[in-house]
Structures are given as C-alpha cells and as structure tokens.
C-alpha positions as protocol buffer text, in pm:
chain_id: "A"
residue {
  index: 1
  type: LYS
  ca { x: 22 y: 855 z: 5727 }
}
residue {
  index: 2
  type: MET
  ca { x: -296 y: 704 z: 5720 }
}
residue {
  index: 3
  type: THR
  ca { x: -372 y: 615 z: 5980 }
}
residue {
  index: 4
  type: LEU
  ca { x: -720 y: 357 z: 6170 }
}
residue {
  index: 5
  type: ASP
  ca { x: -829 y: 644 z: 6326 }
}
residue {
  index: 6
  type: LEU
  ca { x: -788 y: 904 z: 6038 }
}
residue {
  index: 7
  type: ALA
  ca { x: -943 y: 621 z: 5815 }
}
residue {
  index: 8
  type: LYS
  ca { x: -1291 y: 572 z: 6097 }
}
residue {
  index: 9
  type: GLN
  ca { x: -1246 y: 982 z: 6100 }
}
residue {
  index: 10
  type: ARG
  ca { x: -1305 y: 1044 z: 5708 }
}
residue {
  index: 11
  type: ARG
  ca { x: -1546 y: 744 z: 5691 }
}
residue {
  index: 12
  type: LEU
  ca { x: -1764 y: 924 z: 5954 }
}
residue {
  index: 13
  type: ARG
  ca { x: -1703 y: 1248 z: 5780 }
}
residue {
  index: 14
  type: ALA
  ca { x: -1864 y: 1104 z: 5458 }
}
residue {
  index: 15
  type: LEU
  ca { x: -2161 y: 881 z: 5575 }
}
residue {
  index: 16
  type: ASN
  ca { x: -2274 y: 1240 z: 5788 }
}
residue {
  index: 17
  type: ASP
  ca { x: -2203 y: 1397 z: 5408 }
}
residue {
  index: 18
  type: LYS
  ca { x: -2403 y: 1115 z: 5203 }
}
residue {
  index: 19
  type: SER
  ca { x: -2701 y: 1232 z: 5448 }
}
residue {
  index: 20
  type: ALA
  ca { x: -2658 y: 1567 z: 5470 }
}
residue {
  index: 21
  type: ASP
  ca { x: -2948 y: 1840 z: 5200 }
}
residue {
  index: 22
  type: ARG
  ca { x: -2681 y: 1856 z: 4901 }
}
residue {
  index: 23
  type: VAL
  ca { x: -2683 y: 1891 z: 4540 }
}
residue {
  index: 24
  type: MET
  ca { x: -2684 y: 1547 z: 4389 }
}
residue {
  index: 25
  type: VAL
  ca { x: -2671 y: 1625 z: 4064 }
}
residue {
  index: 26
  type: LYS
  ca { x: -2612 y: 1947 z: 3888 }
}
residue {
  index: 27
  type: PRO
  ca { x: -2790 y: 2107 z: 3658 }
}
residue {
  index: 28
  type: ALA
  ca { x: -2705 y: 2222 z: 3273 }
}
residue {
  index: 29
  type: ALA
  ca { x: -2600 y: 2563 z: 3224 }
}
residue {
  index: 30
  type: HIS
  ca { x: -2889 y: 2649 z: 3073 }
}
residue {
  index: 31
  type: HIS
  ca { x: -3247 y: 2644 z: 2987 }
}
residue {
  index: 32
  type: SER
  ca { x: -3214 y: 2539 z: 2616 }
}
residue {
  index: 33
  type: GLN
  ca { x: -2970 y: 2253 z: 2687 }
}
residue {
  index: 34
  type: VAL
  ca { x: -3306 y: 2038 z: 2855 }
}
residue {
  index: 35
  type: VAL
  ca { x: -3497 y: 1777 z: 2695 }
}
residue {
  index: 36
  type: LEU
  ca { x: -3761 y: 1714 z: 2773 }
}
residue {
  index: 37
  type: PRO
  ca { x: -3851 y: 1329 z: 2807 }
}
residue {
  index: 38
  type: ASP
  ca { x: -4152 y: 1204 z: 2611 }
}
residue {
  index: 39
  type: THR
  ca { x: -4531 y: 1199 z: 2847 }
}
residue {
  index: 40
  type: GLY
  ca { x: -4659 y: 887 z: 2954 }
}
residue {
  index: 41
  type: THR
  ca { x: -4322 y: 736 z: 2970 }
}
residue {
  index: 42
  type: VAL
  ca { x: -4108 y: 604 z: 3354 }
}
residue {
  index: 43
  type: ALA
  ca { x: -3899 y: 860 z: 3232 }
}
residue {
  index: 44
  type: ALA
  ca { x: -4160 y: 1166 z: 3261 }
}
residue {
  index: 45
  type: TYR
  ca { x: -4356 y: 1015 z: 3540 }
}
residue {
  index: 46
  type: LEU
  ca { x: -3942 y: 1012 z: 3767 }
}
residue {
  index: 47
  type: PHE
  ca { x: -3975 y: 1343 z: 3579 }
}
residue {
  index: 48
  type: ASP
  ca { x: -4280 y: 1494 z: 3713 }
}
residue {
  index: 49
  type: ALA
  ca { x: -4175 y: 1304 z: 4033 }
}
residue {
  index: 50
  type: LEU
  ca { x: -3819 y: 1533 z: 4147 }
}
residue {
  index: 51
  type: ALA
  ca { x: -4060 y: 1800 z: 4027 }
}
residue {
  index: 52
  type: ARG
  ca { x: -4332 y: 1744 z: 4294 }
}
residue {
  index: 53
  type: GLY
  ca { x: -4072 y: 1611 z: 4540 }
}
residue {
  index: 54
  type: CYS
  ca { x: -4010 y: 1290 z: 4646 }
}
residue {
  index: 55
  type: GLY
  ca { x: -3971 y: 1056 z: 4876 }
}
residue {
  index: 56
  type: VAL
  ca { x: -3626 y: 718 z: 4748 }
}
residue {
  index: 57
  type: GLU
  ca { x: -3943 y: 535 z: 4898 }
}
residue {
  index: 58
  type: GLU
  ca { x: -4181 y: 629 z: 4793 }
}
residue {
  index: 59
  type: LEU
  ca { x: -4118 y: 570 z: 4486 }
}
residue {
  index: 60
  type: GLU
  ca { x: -3988 y: 213 z: 4552 }
}
residue {
  index: 61
  type: ALA
  ca { x: -4316 y: 153 z: 4685 }
}
residue {
  index: 62
  type: GLU
  ca { x: -4508 y: 323 z: 4353 }
}
residue {
  index: 63
  type: THR
  ca { x: -4240 y: 99 z: 4121 }
}
residue {
  index: 64
  type: GLY
  ca { x: -4134 y: -182 z: 4269 }
}
residue {
  index: 65
  type: TRP
  ca { x: -3771 y: -140 z: 4225 }
}
residue {
  index: 66
  type: SER
  ca { x: -3562 y: -122 z: 4499 }
}
residue {
  index: 67
  type: LYS
  ca { x: -3340 y: 182 z: 4630 }
}
residue {
  index: 68
  type: SER
  ca { x: -3089 y: 142 z: 4416 }
}
residue {
  index: 69
  type: THR
  ca { x: -3272 y: 69 z: 4074 }
}
residue {
  index: 70
  type: VAL
  ca { x: -3551 y: 389 z: 4202 }
}
residue {
  index: 71
  type: ILE
  ca { x: -3151 y: 610 z: 4254 }
}
residue {
  index: 72
  type: VAL
  ca { x: -2979 y: 477 z: 3900 }
}
residue {
  index: 73
  type: ASN
  ca { x: -3343 y: 540 z: 3747 }
}
residue {
  index: 74
  type: LEU
  ca { x: -3338 y: 915 z: 3894 }
}
residue {
  index: 75
  type: TYR
  ca { x: -2985 y: 943 z: 3793 }
}
residue {
  index: 76
  type: LYS
  ca { x: -3037 y: 879 z: 3378 }
}
residue {
  index: 77
  type: ILE
  ca { x: -3356 y: 1044 z: 3370 }
}
residue {
  index: 78
  type: ALA
  ca { x: -3122 y: 1370 z: 3531 }
}
residue {
  index: 79
  type: LYS
  ca { x: -2849 y: 1318 z: 3308 }
}
residue {
  index: 80
  type: LYS
  ca { x: -2981 y: 1285 z: 2972 }
}
residue {
  index: 81
  type: THR
  ca { x: -3284 y: 1579 z: 3067 }
}
residue {
  index: 82
  type: GLY
  ca { x: -3085 y: 1778 z: 3186 }
}
residue {
  index: 83
  type: VAL
  ca { x: -3170 y: 1822 z: 3529 }
}
residue {
  index: 84
  type: GLY
  ca { x: -3069 y: 1816 z: 3872 }
}
residue {
  index: 85
  type: ILE
  ca { x: -3171 y: 1665 z: 4205 }
}
residue {
  index: 86
  type: ARG
  ca { x: -3143 y: 1810 z: 4488 }
}
residue {
  index: 87
  type: ARG
  ca { x: -3215 y: 1650 z: 4823 }
}
residue {
  index: 88
  type: ARG
  ca { x: -3312 y: 1824 z: 5129 }
}
residue {
  index: 89
  type: GLY
  ca { x: -3429 y: 1562 z: 5474 }
}
residue {
  index: 90
  type: ASP
  ca { x: -3559 y: 1242 z: 5254 }
}
residue {
  index: 91
  type: GLN
  ca { x: -3699 y: 1372 z: 4947 }
}
residue {
  index: 92
  type: MET
  ca { x: -3591 y: 1475 z: 4592 }
}
residue {
  index: 93
  type: HIS
  ca { x: -3585 y: 1701 z: 4417 }
}
residue {
  index: 94
  type: LEU
  ca { x: -3577 y: 1922 z: 4082 }
}
residue {
  index: 95
  type: LEU
  ca { x: -3323 y: 2190 z: 4053 }
}
residue {
  index: 96
  type: LEU
  ca { x: -3359 y: 2437 z: 3698 }
}
residue {
  index: 97
  type: PRO
  ca { x: -3156 y: 2489 z: 3485 }
}
residue {
  index: 98
  type: GLU
  ca { x: -3020 y: 2900 z: 3504 }
}
residue {
  index: 99
  type: GLY
  ca { x: -3306 y: 3079 z: 3282 }
}
residue {
  index: 100
  type: ALA
  ca { x: -3601 y: 2840 z: 3341 }
}
residue {
  index: 101
  type: SER
  ca { x: -3873 y: 2863 z: 3529 }
}
residue {
  index: 102
  type: ARG
  ca { x: -4075 y: 2594 z: 3457 }
}
residue {
  index: 103
  type: VAL
  ca { x: -3981 y: 2312 z: 3171 }
}
residue {
  index: 104
  type: PHE
  ca { x: -4254 y: 2052 z: 3182 }
}
residue {
  index: 105
  type: PRO
  ca { x: -4622 y: 2134 z: 3109 }
}
residue {
  index: 106
  type: ASN
  ca { x: -4775 y: 1862 z: 3214 }
}
residue {
  index: 107
  type: ALA
  ca { x: -4925 y: 1848 z: 3600 }
}
residue {
  index: 108
  type: LYS
  ca { x: -4909 y: 1507 z: 3675 }
}
residue {
  index: 109
  type: VAL
  ca { x: -4754 y: 1205 z: 3414 }
}
residue {
  index: 110
  type: VAL
  ca { x: -4992 y: 883 z: 3519 }
}
residue {
  index: 111
  type: ALA
  ca { x: -4782 y: 511 z: 3475 }
}
residue {
  index: 112
  type: SER
  ca { x: -4939 y: 205 z: 3603 }
}
residue {
  index: 113
  type: SER
  ca { x: -4789 y: -6 z: 3795 }
}
residue {
  index: 114
  type: SER
  ca { x: -4744 y: -274 z: 3546 }
}
residue {
  index: 115
  type: THR
  ca { x: -4609 y: 23 z: 3316 }
}
residue {
  index: 116
  type: VAL
  ca { x: -4369 y: 114 z: 3505 }
}
residue {
  index: 117
  type: ARG
  ca { x: -4257 y: -260 z: 3651 }
}
residue {
  index: 118
  type: SER
  ca { x: -4236 y: -368 z: 3229 }
}
residue {
  index: 119
  type: MET
  ca { x: -4016 y: -74 z: 3165 }
}
residue {
  index: 120
  type: ALA
  ca { x: -3791 y: -142 z: 3512 }
}
residue {
  index: 121
  type: ALA
  ca { x: -3503 y: -289 z: 3284 }
}
residue {
  index: 122
  type: GLU
  ca { x: -3427 y: 31 z: 3096 }
}
residue {
  index: 123
  type: VAL
  ca { x: -3561 y: 405 z: 3068 }
}
residue {
  index: 124
  type: VAL
  ca { x: -3487 y: 512 z: 2769 }
}
residue {
  index: 125
  type: ILE
  ca { x: -3579 y: 912 z: 2704 }
}
residue {
  index: 126
  type: THR
  ca { x: -3688 y: 992 z: 2344 }
}
residue {
  index: 127
  type: PRO
  ca { x: -3548 y: 1308 z: 2215 }
}
residue {
  index: 128
  type: ALA
  ca { x: -3779 y: 1570 z: 2176 }
}
residue {
  index: 129
  type: SER
  ca { x: -3851 y: 1682 z: 1807 }
}
C-alpha cells in the first residue's frame, strides 16, 4: 500500500539517482552501427562536444539554447549516431560501442554561434555515404 512516507522516499531516491554519475544513453551494440554526422553541422558540433566532455551549462552559453533544448539535442545525436552518453559530475561524455576506439576523425568541429542558433529548431543528421 502506498503511503505518503513511501512516496516521499521514492521521490527522494529518484532525485538522488537523477544527479548521480550514470550512463544516460547506451551505445549501439557494435561500432559498425555508428553513423557519423556530417562535418560542419550542428550535430557534428554536439558530437564533438560530447567527445571532449562538456557541461550542459557550457553548451547553453555557446548555443543560446535552454537547458532542456541542449539535453534533447544531445539525446537525439546519441540515438541517431549510435553512441552513448555518460554523465560524470556535471560533465557529459561520449560512450563508444564495443570494438570502437575512436569514431570521429576531426580534432574539433567549429561552428559559429550564429550557425548553431539558426539550426536550433531541428538538428538533422544525414547518414554518411
């Protein structure tokens, strides 16, 4: 039977788990399932930010997006490309599938803030040819 105390305990546990270090998105089962974003796109910029390790607040400042928009787009990138996301502290990191040591060849993707803002409505990833 659900009591008020039990509901409070579950809510507190959920809040603690939310801020704990954890895998937020699991990567694909194999590196052959990874589809890299096109170079110079917002998707590539966010992919690279994950590869370097980024904070949501840092991406908010760089893109001008809200916190929820940043998180939604990071999830979209991870799901569409086949990589995972791990949170450690306040940093998000790229998780590679089994058999992958490095999947993105560029050291750093540069996107101007105006490019990022103009594409904020929808991040589209085109499969690599």
